[in-house]
Amino acid sequence: MFRRLINLFKFRIERLFLRGAHYRLLVIALSIGLISVVAGFVVYRTGHDFARPGQAVWWAFLRLTDPGYLGDDEGTLKRTVSTIVTILGYVVFLGALIAIMTQWLNKTIETLESGQTPVAHNGHVLILGWTNRTATIVRELMESSERLRRFLQQHGQRRLHLVVLAEGKASVVTQELREQVGSAWDERRITVRTGSSLRMAHLERGDFSNASVIVIPGSDFAEDGALQSDARVIKVLLAVSGFLKRVGKRPPLMIAEIFDARKETLARRAYHGDVEIVASRAMIARLIAQCILNPGMSRVHQEILTRSGTARVFVRERPEVAGAWFEDVAQSYEQAVVLGVVRSVDGSWVSKLHPRRDMRLEAHDRLILLAADRQATDPDQAPRQRPEGETSVEAPRPSRAPPSQRLRRVLVLGYSRKLTAMIHELERYEDERFEVVVVSRMSKKKRRARLERGLTTGRVTVRQVEADFTLTSEIAALEPEKFDSVVVVASDWWGTPDGADARSIVGCMVLFEVLAEVSSKPKVVVELLDPENASLVRELCDDLIVSPLLLSYQLAQIALRRELGLVFDELFGPGGAEVTSREPADYDLAGQVTFGEIEAAARRHGELAIGYRVPASADADGISLVPAQDANVDVSGDTQLLVIIRRANGD
């Protein structure tokens, strides 16, 4: 029974202590009072000079709280009690009080560092999730000076504020973000909060209802898989949309990345505000397909998509050109190439890249231009104004097409879910046939069901091989020298980007060793997931695609200029216009010509020239985008012309 009472007392004390610092202070205060009463009662009952018990208790309290009184007492008992009370004062009053206050301060600081305090901003950019895209998005937003300045003006802000909502510990994420962002890091403009994007209370920590843009980047290796990752994105869109509807607030622009392009319509339906969806697998799959057909095209993609490239895509409003033909507007620019227009159709904006030459521009059309900087997107002259009734235009001449139904053999090392999109992209090319051999340790039965589903034209045949492409003997047995292209994909079933890249790098080295003595080598396309690994394989391949880097740049630029999402979706998404290369002979060009002559020849063939490249160059200097009209180009060697074509009919 006595032990039970002791346990009950301990339990009650424990519950008081766990309630917080103020309850712990209450226990210490009660202990001080109890010690003061007991000590005062002892000295009062022993006949010392105290008229009332209260004086004795006060005497004990002073000794308990102030050790300076220790030498003032006379008499053995009184000095003994005073010494005991003073020692207890050190332990209970000073020691326990300092411990409680220190613990409370540490907990308070830890709570603040955990990133659970809601932010209070207006017009900020909120990034939901810490993935291998987040740091690049932050750095790109911080360094996009001109586009950022116009974005801030549009939202009435003086400077950009970024908020990252991550499920990891805020202090750890902040440190990693600081290291990856580098010189662009600004403690006053970048805030990390802890929380899940699936919980409304956590979303409120990022003040999502007052954000100007919300970005949801994807993760190549989400813990619950890519399918669940898309489901999470759609749930966030529904939750944010529903909440803002209830409170009557205008929803911010939402930029979301999903993996499965078939869910794009569903994602758009889930959000009642402005939303741009980036179907990442389809985009990367198309980039890989373009590199298979046009080796070296990855450098062109990088030049256009990244801010460090020599040319970027701009969207400009030019109401003064309303009524003019597209061809005449395009010829009024000396330092930029007009790619098309963004037009409002039935209340929605659509991108029209490489439209008909005689298409008349409307007052609200926005021009899509490729130029070195924004200053170059100003016209050099007014476009020619044609009579309203004039509609005739010279019919485009067909360019010299490659041989009909040419067979290309493609060896794919590794398995990724984006291969399905890549194979369907290859099937779109009516003048080509492909034999695709997929090599992976994954079961052939599992891969066959996924990769061959929906193939109807017969232009692509798929063969599955179960082997380890990191072994020299197994790669040599495949005879890679007999293929036109070898694609090393980042396998998304290995669990981590480091593991996937490690296998890709080893596979590249093995392939390089097998092909070392071969005179006619296939073109090698490599996909990586970590930009830090790019330097390890750059010399071993013809095309290098760092997919998270390209996707991050795209998400960041769309956040600053929404219309770019429409342009990138058509230019690098499935279907529509695309960047390709032509031989000068296709346009009947030879010797020394100017870029203006190249543009005119491309127009006569119904295509849009944007630059040229020298494939033999070992670096990006071999690519020239939007050169000056009078720039001389030697097309007698291996020079290839970079053009935009439209395989599907468009207006």
XYZ file of C-alpha atoms in Angstrom:
651
model
C 0.000 0.000 0.000
C 2.818 2.396 0.920
C 4.636 1.635 -2.339
C 1.436 2.302 -4.264
C 1.131 5.727 -2.606
C 4.750 6.484 -3.532
C 4.101 5.431 -7.113
C 0.959 7.560 -7.228
C 2.927 10.559 -5.975
C 5.641 10.022 -8.592
C 3.040 9.643 -11.312
C 1.320 12.918 -10.360
C 4.659 14.748 -10.303
C 5.512 13.292 -13.723
C 2.227 14.461 -15.223
C 2.780 17.945 -13.819
C 6.310 18.118 -15.230
C 5.165 16.952 -18.687
C 2.523 19.679 -18.902
C 5.125 22.352 -19.526
C 7.600 24.754 -17.965
C 4.984 26.703 -15.979
C 3.868 23.519 -14.170
C 7.490 22.657 -13.387
C 7.972 26.133 -11.933
C 4.820 25.568 -9.855
C 6.313 22.356 -8.397
C 9.551 24.183 -7.553
C 7.579 27.008 -5.880
C 5.638 24.496 -3.777
C 8.908 22.773 -2.798
C 10.439 26.114 -1.735
C 7.355 26.932 0.286
C 7.354 23.505 1.949
C 11.063 23.723 2.856
C 10.590 27.249 4.228
C 7.631 26.190 6.388
C 9.377 23.075 7.760
C 12.641 24.898 8.517
C 10.825 27.876 10.055
C 8.699 25.582 12.229
C 11.835 23.783 13.491
C 13.647 26.936 14.585
C 10.442 28.490 16.006
C 9.652 25.452 18.167
C 13.202 25.306 19.555
C 12.726 28.678 21.318
C 14.725 31.010 19.132
C 13.926 34.711 19.034
C 10.883 34.686 16.744
C 7.718 36.362 17.987
C 5.510 34.662 15.392
C 5.763 31.552 13.175
C 5.623 33.766 10.104
C 8.884 35.424 11.064
C 10.558 32.026 11.325
C 9.227 30.980 7.901
C 10.466 34.257 6.380
C 13.879 33.665 8.005
C 14.028 30.223 6.373
C 12.898 31.576 2.980
C 15.660 34.211 2.995
C 18.322 31.560 3.744
C 16.867 29.337 1.032
C 16.956 31.983 -1.678
C 20.035 34.017 -0.687
C 23.250 32.216 0.457
C 24.621 35.539 1.769
C 22.761 35.103 5.046
C 24.666 31.944 5.961
C 27.127 33.610 8.452
C 24.581 35.779 10.273
C 23.064 33.146 12.569
C 24.132 32.167 16.102
C 23.612 28.912 17.881
C 24.374 25.386 16.745
C 20.840 24.356 15.799
C 20.087 27.577 14.022
C 23.332 27.433 12.046
C 22.693 23.774 11.196
C 19.195 24.490 9.913
C 20.461 27.567 8.061
C 23.218 25.512 6.376
C 20.795 22.761 5.345
C 18.299 25.285 4.015
C 21.047 27.157 2.106
C 22.263 23.927 0.479
C 18.705 23.025 -0.472
C 18.429 26.527 -1.952
C 21.373 25.810 -4.232
C 19.801 22.547 -5.321
C 16.125 23.419 -5.508
C 15.975 27.159 -6.053
C 19.029 27.788 -8.243
C 19.759 24.387 -9.791
C 16.221 23.326 -10.608
C 15.172 26.818 -11.683
C 18.120 27.191 -14.074
C 17.538 23.659 -15.426
C 13.855 24.348 -16.082
C 14.509 27.712 -17.731
C 17.348 26.292 -19.858
C 15.199 23.372 -20.957
C 12.331 25.710 -21.773
C 14.580 27.991 -23.838
C 16.107 25.023 -25.676
C 12.670 23.655 -26.460
C 11.480 27.058 -27.631
C 14.492 27.458 -29.928
C 14.065 23.900 -31.191
C 10.406 24.610 -31.944
C 11.353 27.736 -33.859
C 14.073 25.868 -35.766
C 11.630 23.094 -36.635
C 9.879 25.503 -39.015
C 6.378 25.146 -37.639
C 5.714 28.870 -37.228
C 3.404 30.129 -40.012
C 4.880 32.720 -42.357
C 3.058 35.940 -43.255
C 3.809 37.111 -46.804
C 1.884 38.487 -49.745
C 2.646 37.584 -53.345
C 5.357 35.066 -52.441
C 6.256 31.849 -54.295
C 5.461 28.669 -52.351
C 7.277 25.435 -53.279
C 5.628 22.289 -51.927
C 8.128 19.496 -51.363
C 11.846 18.894 -51.009
C 12.954 16.924 -54.095
C 15.926 16.852 -56.437
C 14.307 19.755 -58.319
C 13.707 22.162 -55.404
C 17.193 23.673 -55.040
C 17.511 24.309 -58.781
C 14.075 25.947 -58.861
C 15.067 28.237 -55.975
C 18.391 29.167 -57.587
C 16.746 29.817 -60.962
C 14.071 32.034 -59.414
C 16.633 34.002 -57.416
C 18.902 34.594 -60.421
C 16.315 35.376 -63.121
C 16.809 39.130 -62.837
C 14.877 40.589 -65.792
C 12.007 38.103 -65.787
C 11.863 38.287 -61.988
C 11.663 42.076 -62.058
C 8.634 41.994 -64.342
C 7.057 39.277 -62.200
C 7.420 41.441 -59.083
C 5.974 44.466 -60.865
C 3.002 42.418 -61.972
C 2.274 41.338 -58.378
C 3.070 44.684 -56.766
C 6.047 43.380 -54.789
C 9.440 44.971 -54.201
C 11.399 41.753 -53.854
C 10.856 38.021 -54.165
C 10.058 35.870 -51.129
C 10.370 32.116 -51.447
C 8.828 29.635 -49.010
C 9.696 25.932 -49.180
C 7.388 23.489 -47.372
C 9.325 20.264 -46.771
C 8.560 17.174 -44.726
C 12.141 16.960 -43.431
C 13.518 18.883 -40.478
C 13.624 22.563 -41.411
C 17.157 23.180 -40.122
C 18.522 20.244 -42.148
C 16.655 21.264 -45.305
C 17.810 24.864 -44.868
C 21.438 23.785 -44.645
C 21.172 21.587 -47.745
C 19.371 24.334 -49.626
C 22.014 26.871 -48.601
C 24.795 24.599 -49.923
C 23.065 23.844 -53.244
C 21.851 27.373 -53.978
C 25.315 28.820 -53.295
C 25.841 32.519 -53.883
C 22.146 33.068 -54.658
C 21.187 32.208 -51.064
C 19.493 35.011 -49.130
C 18.340 34.296 -45.576
C 15.877 37.192 -45.671
C 14.143 36.041 -48.847
C 14.125 32.246 -48.488
C 12.171 30.529 -45.702
C 11.838 26.804 -45.017
C 8.791 25.439 -43.186
C 8.227 21.891 -41.978
C 5.075 20.099 -43.023
C 3.231 17.863 -45.448
C 1.487 19.293 -48.481
C -1.382 16.873 -47.816
C -2.378 18.541 -44.547
C -4.200 21.845 -44.619
C -2.752 22.973 -41.264
C 0.750 22.460 -42.682
C -0.108 24.277 -45.900
C -1.149 27.265 -43.806
C 2.411 27.428 -42.456
C 3.401 28.476 -45.978
C 0.564 31.037 -46.146
C -0.628 29.393 -49.377
C -3.769 31.489 -49.666
C -1.707 34.687 -50.084
C 0.907 33.234 -52.450
C 1.149 34.445 -56.033
C 2.433 31.111 -57.345
C 2.504 27.592 -55.884
C 4.972 25.120 -57.409
C 4.667 21.359 -56.832
C 7.835 19.662 -58.140
C 7.921 15.921 -58.691
C 10.344 13.374 -57.286
C 11.866 10.585 -59.358
C 11.963 8.335 -56.312
C 8.918 9.185 -54.210
C 8.566 6.928 -51.170
C 5.151 5.705 -52.267
C 5.893 5.516 -55.997
C 5.145 7.705 -58.987
C 1.479 6.694 -59.194
C 0.864 7.766 -55.622
C 2.943 10.895 -56.263
C 0.496 11.954 -58.992
C -2.411 11.157 -56.686
C -0.857 13.363 -53.989
C -0.527 16.242 -56.451
C -4.188 15.958 -57.467
C -5.241 15.808 -53.810
C -3.286 19.003 -53.069
C -4.952 20.722 -56.033
C -8.386 19.686 -54.759
C -7.653 20.696 -51.146
C -6.261 24.140 -52.004
C -9.020 24.808 -54.512
C -11.776 23.747 -52.104
C -10.408 25.802 -49.209
C -10.036 28.985 -51.248
C -13.550 28.550 -52.639
C -14.957 28.402 -49.107
C -13.129 31.541 -47.942
C -13.818 33.404 -51.179
C -10.186 34.054 -52.139
C -8.762 34.067 -55.627
C -6.582 30.981 -56.078
C -2.902 31.535 -56.946
C -1.317 30.227 -60.115
C -0.474 26.565 -59.644
C 2.503 24.922 -61.398
C 2.391 21.137 -60.876
C 4.533 18.310 -62.187
C 2.961 14.936 -62.787
C 4.520 11.792 -64.196
C 1.624 10.191 -66.065
C 0.465 12.448 -68.913
C -2.901 10.645 -68.929
C -3.719 12.330 -65.608
C -3.146 15.850 -66.943
C -6.831 16.477 -67.709
C -7.831 15.201 -64.280
C -5.275 17.468 -62.599
C -6.550 20.521 -64.478
C -10.111 19.692 -63.478
C -9.137 19.446 -59.803
C -8.136 23.115 -59.592
C -10.582 25.911 -60.340
C -7.875 28.568 -60.767
C -5.028 29.048 -63.258
C -2.943 25.903 -63.457
C -0.041 24.701 -65.599
C 0.744 20.986 -65.665
C 4.157 19.634 -66.677
C 3.966 15.968 -67.711
C 7.603 15.183 -66.975
C 7.871 11.624 -68.294
C 6.361 12.535 -71.647
C 8.649 15.561 -71.942
C 11.876 13.684 -71.156
C 10.762 10.808 -73.380
C 10.337 13.190 -76.295
C 13.719 14.793 -75.705
C 15.322 11.336 -75.768
C 13.433 10.464 -78.967
C 14.632 13.675 -80.635
C 18.224 12.833 -79.652
C 17.831 9.380 -81.229
C 16.705 10.941 -84.501
C 19.086 13.922 -84.336
C 22.265 13.174 -82.352
C 23.554 16.221 -80.481
C 20.071 17.704 -80.055
C 20.379 17.674 -76.229
C 22.694 20.684 -76.453
C 20.026 22.582 -78.352
C 17.470 21.660 -75.688
C 19.810 22.906 -72.993
C 20.481 26.149 -74.850
C 16.746 26.892 -75.097
C 15.523 25.592 -71.737
C 18.251 26.828 -69.388
C 18.933 30.405 -68.396
C 22.655 29.927 -69.090
C 21.978 29.216 -72.766
C 22.695 31.626 -75.613
C 19.002 32.067 -76.434
C 15.793 31.974 -74.451
C 12.091 31.962 -75.163
C 10.234 35.231 -74.530
C 6.534 36.074 -74.692
C 5.779 39.709 -75.614
C 2.541 41.626 -76.068
C 2.484 43.550 -79.374
C -1.063 44.842 -79.958
C 0.201 47.244 -82.657
C 0.778 44.339 -85.092
C -2.883 43.310 -85.108
C -4.033 42.520 -88.635
C -0.529 41.853 -89.986
C 0.486 38.507 -91.442
C 2.633 36.277 -89.275
C 5.295 36.140 -92.012
C 5.510 39.938 -92.183
C 5.771 40.254 -88.396
C 8.512 37.609 -88.319
C 10.536 39.529 -90.926
C 10.394 42.742 -88.863
C 12.856 41.292 -86.308
C 16.595 41.314 -86.976
C 17.873 39.919 -83.656
C 15.096 37.465 -82.772
C 13.183 34.612 -84.367
C 9.398 34.751 -84.048
C 8.325 31.203 -83.220
C 4.573 31.760 -83.081
C 1.859 33.297 -80.939
C -0.056 32.635 -77.737
C -3.726 33.214 -78.519
C -6.936 33.239 -76.498
C -9.393 30.669 -77.865
C -12.787 30.301 -76.164
C -11.468 31.866 -72.975
C -8.324 29.689 -72.787
C -4.810 30.498 -73.930
C -3.273 28.188 -76.518
C 0.168 28.146 -78.104
C 0.503 28.241 -81.887
C 4.102 27.500 -82.778
C 5.178 27.728 -86.403
C 1.699 28.730 -87.648
C 0.650 29.370 -91.251
C 2.638 32.168 -92.856
C -0.531 34.040 -93.843
C -2.170 33.843 -90.418
C -3.343 37.314 -89.389
C -2.473 38.378 -85.866
C -5.157 39.526 -83.453
C -4.998 42.402 -80.963
C -4.600 40.170 -77.910
C -2.052 37.789 -79.429
C 1.277 37.511 -77.650
C 4.346 36.858 -79.748
C 6.647 33.946 -78.915
C 10.240 34.905 -79.675
C 13.603 33.214 -79.397
C 16.326 35.751 -78.612
C 19.536 36.255 -76.660
C 17.932 38.743 -74.242
C 14.771 40.770 -73.786
C 16.203 43.824 -75.520
C 16.554 41.788 -78.718
C 12.797 41.109 -78.723
C 12.036 44.702 -79.736
C 11.176 44.900 -83.472
C 13.624 46.623 -85.797
C 10.917 47.859 -88.151
C 7.151 47.923 -88.509
C 5.667 44.892 -90.269
C 4.257 45.235 -93.729
C 0.502 45.873 -93.780
C -1.315 43.866 -96.450
C -4.816 44.539 -97.743
C -7.528 42.800 -95.758
C -8.620 40.622 -98.666
C -5.159 39.327 -99.583
C -4.811 35.653 -98.695
C -2.525 34.142 -101.330
C 0.791 32.808 -100.177
C 3.421 30.713 -101.906
C 2.890 27.030 -101.236
C 5.802 25.557 -99.266
C 8.154 23.272 -101.123
C 8.702 19.874 -99.535
C 12.171 19.442 -98.108
C 14.192 16.422 -99.059
C 12.790 13.741 -96.775
C 14.838 10.791 -95.554
C 14.336 7.430 -97.287
C 10.841 6.064 -96.678
C 10.466 3.595 -93.830
C 14.140 3.648 -92.866
C 14.925 1.165 -90.104
C 16.758 2.477 -87.028
C 18.052 0.052 -84.436
C 17.999 1.397 -80.868
C 19.618 -0.355 -77.905
C 18.221 0.732 -74.529
C 20.304 -0.066 -71.441
C 18.184 -0.019 -68.291
C 14.476 0.154 -67.653
C 12.452 3.238 -66.812
C 8.729 3.883 -66.858
C 9.342 6.751 -69.272
C 10.355 4.200 -71.928
C 6.682 3.595 -72.698
C 6.266 7.274 -73.601
C 9.507 7.203 -75.608
C 8.386 4.206 -77.670
C 5.006 5.803 -78.397
C 6.825 9.008 -79.398
C 8.967 7.052 -81.873
C 5.812 5.502 -83.301
C 4.640 8.981 -84.371
C 7.360 9.275 -87.026
C 5.656 8.023 -90.164
C 8.807 7.959 -92.298
C 10.820 5.868 -89.835
C 10.808 2.316 -88.514
C 12.460 1.340 -85.251
C 13.718 -1.849 -83.698
C 14.102 -1.219 -79.967
C 16.017 -3.704 -77.800
C 15.575 -3.123 -74.050
C 18.228 -4.613 -71.752
C 17.553 -4.831 -68.021
C 17.729 -7.194 -65.054
C 13.992 -6.721 -64.540
C 11.766 -9.589 -65.647
C 11.023 -9.554 -69.378
C 7.407 -10.454 -68.699
C 6.841 -7.331 -66.576
C 8.503 -5.073 -69.117
C 6.723 -6.553 -72.130
C 3.283 -5.867 -70.676
C 4.163 -2.196 -70.103
C 6.285 -1.291 -73.109
C 4.316 -2.972 -75.888
C 0.855 -1.895 -74.754
C -0.926 0.295 -77.315
C 1.514 -0.127 -80.240
C -0.721 -0.225 -83.337
C 1.156 1.063 -86.395
C 3.860 -1.570 -86.631
C 6.535 1.109 -87.039
C 8.156 0.122 -83.731
C 9.072 -3.386 -82.675
C 10.293 -4.064 -79.146
C 12.534 -6.936 -78.054
C 13.277 -7.651 -74.404
C 16.638 -8.931 -73.177
C 17.244 -9.926 -69.566
C 20.894 -9.104 -68.803
C 23.163 -6.959 -66.633
C 24.482 -4.098 -68.760
C 27.252 -3.343 -66.231
C 29.075 -6.546 -67.284
C 31.418 -6.313 -70.265
C 30.705 -9.838 -71.520
C 26.939 -9.321 -71.608
C 27.189 -5.965 -73.387
C 29.637 -7.366 -75.929
C 27.244 -10.253 -76.646
C 24.589 -7.721 -77.688
C 26.923 -6.348 -80.413
C 26.154 -2.652 -79.737
C 28.193 -1.568 -82.787
C 25.363 -2.862 -84.998
C 22.880 -0.355 -83.536
C 22.306 3.203 -84.721
C 21.768 4.539 -81.180
C 22.372 3.381 -77.623
C 20.254 4.949 -74.879
C 21.308 4.610 -71.226
C 18.248 5.529 -69.168
C 18.123 6.303 -65.459
C 16.331 3.291 -63.988
C 13.585 4.527 -61.664
C 13.221 1.221 -59.834
C 16.571 1.360 -58.031
C 15.255 3.496 -55.183
C 17.674 6.452 -55.162
C 19.142 8.837 -57.749
C 22.662 7.910 -56.616
C 22.013 4.209 -57.210
C 20.442 4.819 -60.616
C 23.242 7.154 -61.746
C 25.913 4.770 -60.476
C 24.609 2.004 -62.740
C 24.253 4.398 -65.672
C 27.840 5.609 -65.269
C 29.217 2.067 -65.032
C 27.124 1.092 -68.062
C 28.617 3.996 -70.055
C 32.134 2.977 -69.127
C 31.490 -0.642 -70.091
C 29.955 0.433 -73.400
C 32.917 2.738 -74.099
C 35.289 -0.154 -73.448
C 33.383 -2.532 -75.748
C 33.288 0.032 -78.562
C 36.899 1.158 -78.134
C 38.201 -0.796 -81.139
C 35.124 -0.322 -83.322
C 35.427 2.109 -86.234
C 31.715 2.800 -86.747
C 30.213 3.608 -83.360
C 26.541 4.177 -82.515
C 25.373 7.505 -81.096
C 25.076 7.324 -77.316
C 22.341 9.098 -75.323
C 22.637 9.131 -71.521
C 20.075 10.229 -68.948
C 21.226 11.162 -65.426
C 19.357 12.290 -62.311
C 22.083 14.243 -60.506
C 23.804 17.228 -62.171
C 26.977 16.570 -60.154
C 27.495 13.334 -62.124
C 27.331 15.011 -65.540
C 31.085 15.597 -65.768
C 31.744 11.861 -65.285
C 30.073 10.798 -68.547
C 30.125 13.931 -70.709
C 33.072 12.666 -72.763
C 31.526 9.196 -73.148
C 28.308 10.166 -74.923
C 26.919 12.249 -77.762
C 23.874 13.474 -75.833
C 23.494 14.000 -72.087
C 20.097 14.679 -70.529
C 20.014 15.606 -66.832
C 16.252 15.338 -66.515
C 15.729 16.955 -63.059
C 17.789 19.956 -64.169
C 15.743 20.558 -67.323
C 12.464 20.060 -65.466
C 13.532 22.443 -62.694
C 14.393 25.198 -65.163
C 11.066 24.693 -66.881
C 9.054 24.854 -63.636
C 10.883 27.990 -62.498
C 10.415 29.850 -65.779
C 6.728 28.944 -65.978
C 6.291 30.283 -62.433
C 7.629 33.668 -63.575
C 5.871 33.711 -66.967
C 2.885 31.414 -67.203
C 2.596 31.475 -71.013
C 5.935 29.672 -71.261
C 4.179 26.530 -70.049
C 2.102 26.464 -73.226
C 5.200 27.016 -75.371
C 7.312 24.349 -73.671
C 4.407 21.902 -73.727
C 4.080 22.194 -77.488
C 7.787 22.396 -78.243
C 8.949 19.609 -75.935
C 5.732 17.745 -75.164
C 4.092 15.019 -77.241
C 2.774 16.172 -80.616
C 2.846 19.623 -82.193
C 5.929 21.479 -83.322
C 9.440 20.236 -82.608
C 13.073 21.188 -83.047
C 14.991 19.122 -85.570
C 17.944 19.443 -87.943
C 18.221 19.641 -91.705
C 21.069 19.189 -94.130
C 21.861 22.345 -96.152
C 21.220 20.291 -99.297
C 17.580 19.883 -98.186
C 17.202 23.621 -98.854
C 19.478 23.636 -101.933
C 22.124 25.608 -100.030
C 25.890 25.291 -100.455
C 29.071 27.240 -99.721
C 28.956 30.550 -97.877
C 25.480 31.898 -97.123
C 24.018 34.323 -94.610
C 21.630 33.293 -91.877
C 18.987 35.521 -93.518
C 19.260 33.347 -96.633
C 18.878 30.238 -94.477
C 15.711 31.678 -92.912
C 14.264 32.503 -96.325
C 15.047 29.021 -97.653
C 13.432 27.425 -94.593
C 10.298 29.547 -95.080
C 10.056 28.419 -98.700
C 10.016 24.835 -97.450
C 7.414 25.538 -94.770
C 9.877 25.381 -91.873
C 11.315 27.857 -89.378
C 15.098 28.232 -89.042
C 16.432 29.136 -85.587
C 20.183 28.551 -85.978
C 22.825 26.045 -86.983
C 25.314 23.666 -85.414
C 28.589 21.936 -86.153
C 28.169 18.393 -84.747
C 31.910 17.772 -84.713
C 32.363 20.474 -82.055
C 33.271 19.156 -78.613
C 31.408 21.833 -76.707
C 28.348 24.054 -76.858
C 30.237 26.590 -78.995
C 29.310 24.442 -81.981
C 25.700 25.643 -81.642
C 24.603 29.088 -82.738
C 21.006 30.074 -82.053
C 19.442 33.216 -83.535
C 22.601 34.540 -85.213
C 22.534 37.937 -86.920
C 20.748 38.100 -90.275
C 23.985 39.030 -92.049
C 26.102 36.415 -90.220
C 28.060 34.266 -92.689
C 27.577 30.504 -92.353
C 29.730 27.935 -94.142
C 27.353 25.102 -95.050
C 29.816 23.188 -97.179
C 31.062 20.958 -94.359
C 29.179 19.095 -91.624
C 27.078 22.104 -90.663
C 23.459 21.254 -89.893
C 20.588 23.688 -89.839
C 18.356 23.857 -86.752
C 14.710 24.307 -87.631
C 11.262 24.017 -86.125
C 8.858 21.797 -88.022
C 5.317 20.667 -87.463
C 4.602 17.020 -88.152
C 0.913 17.393 -87.360
C -1.243 19.799 -89.337
C -1.670 23.136 -87.615
C -2.853 26.603 -88.386
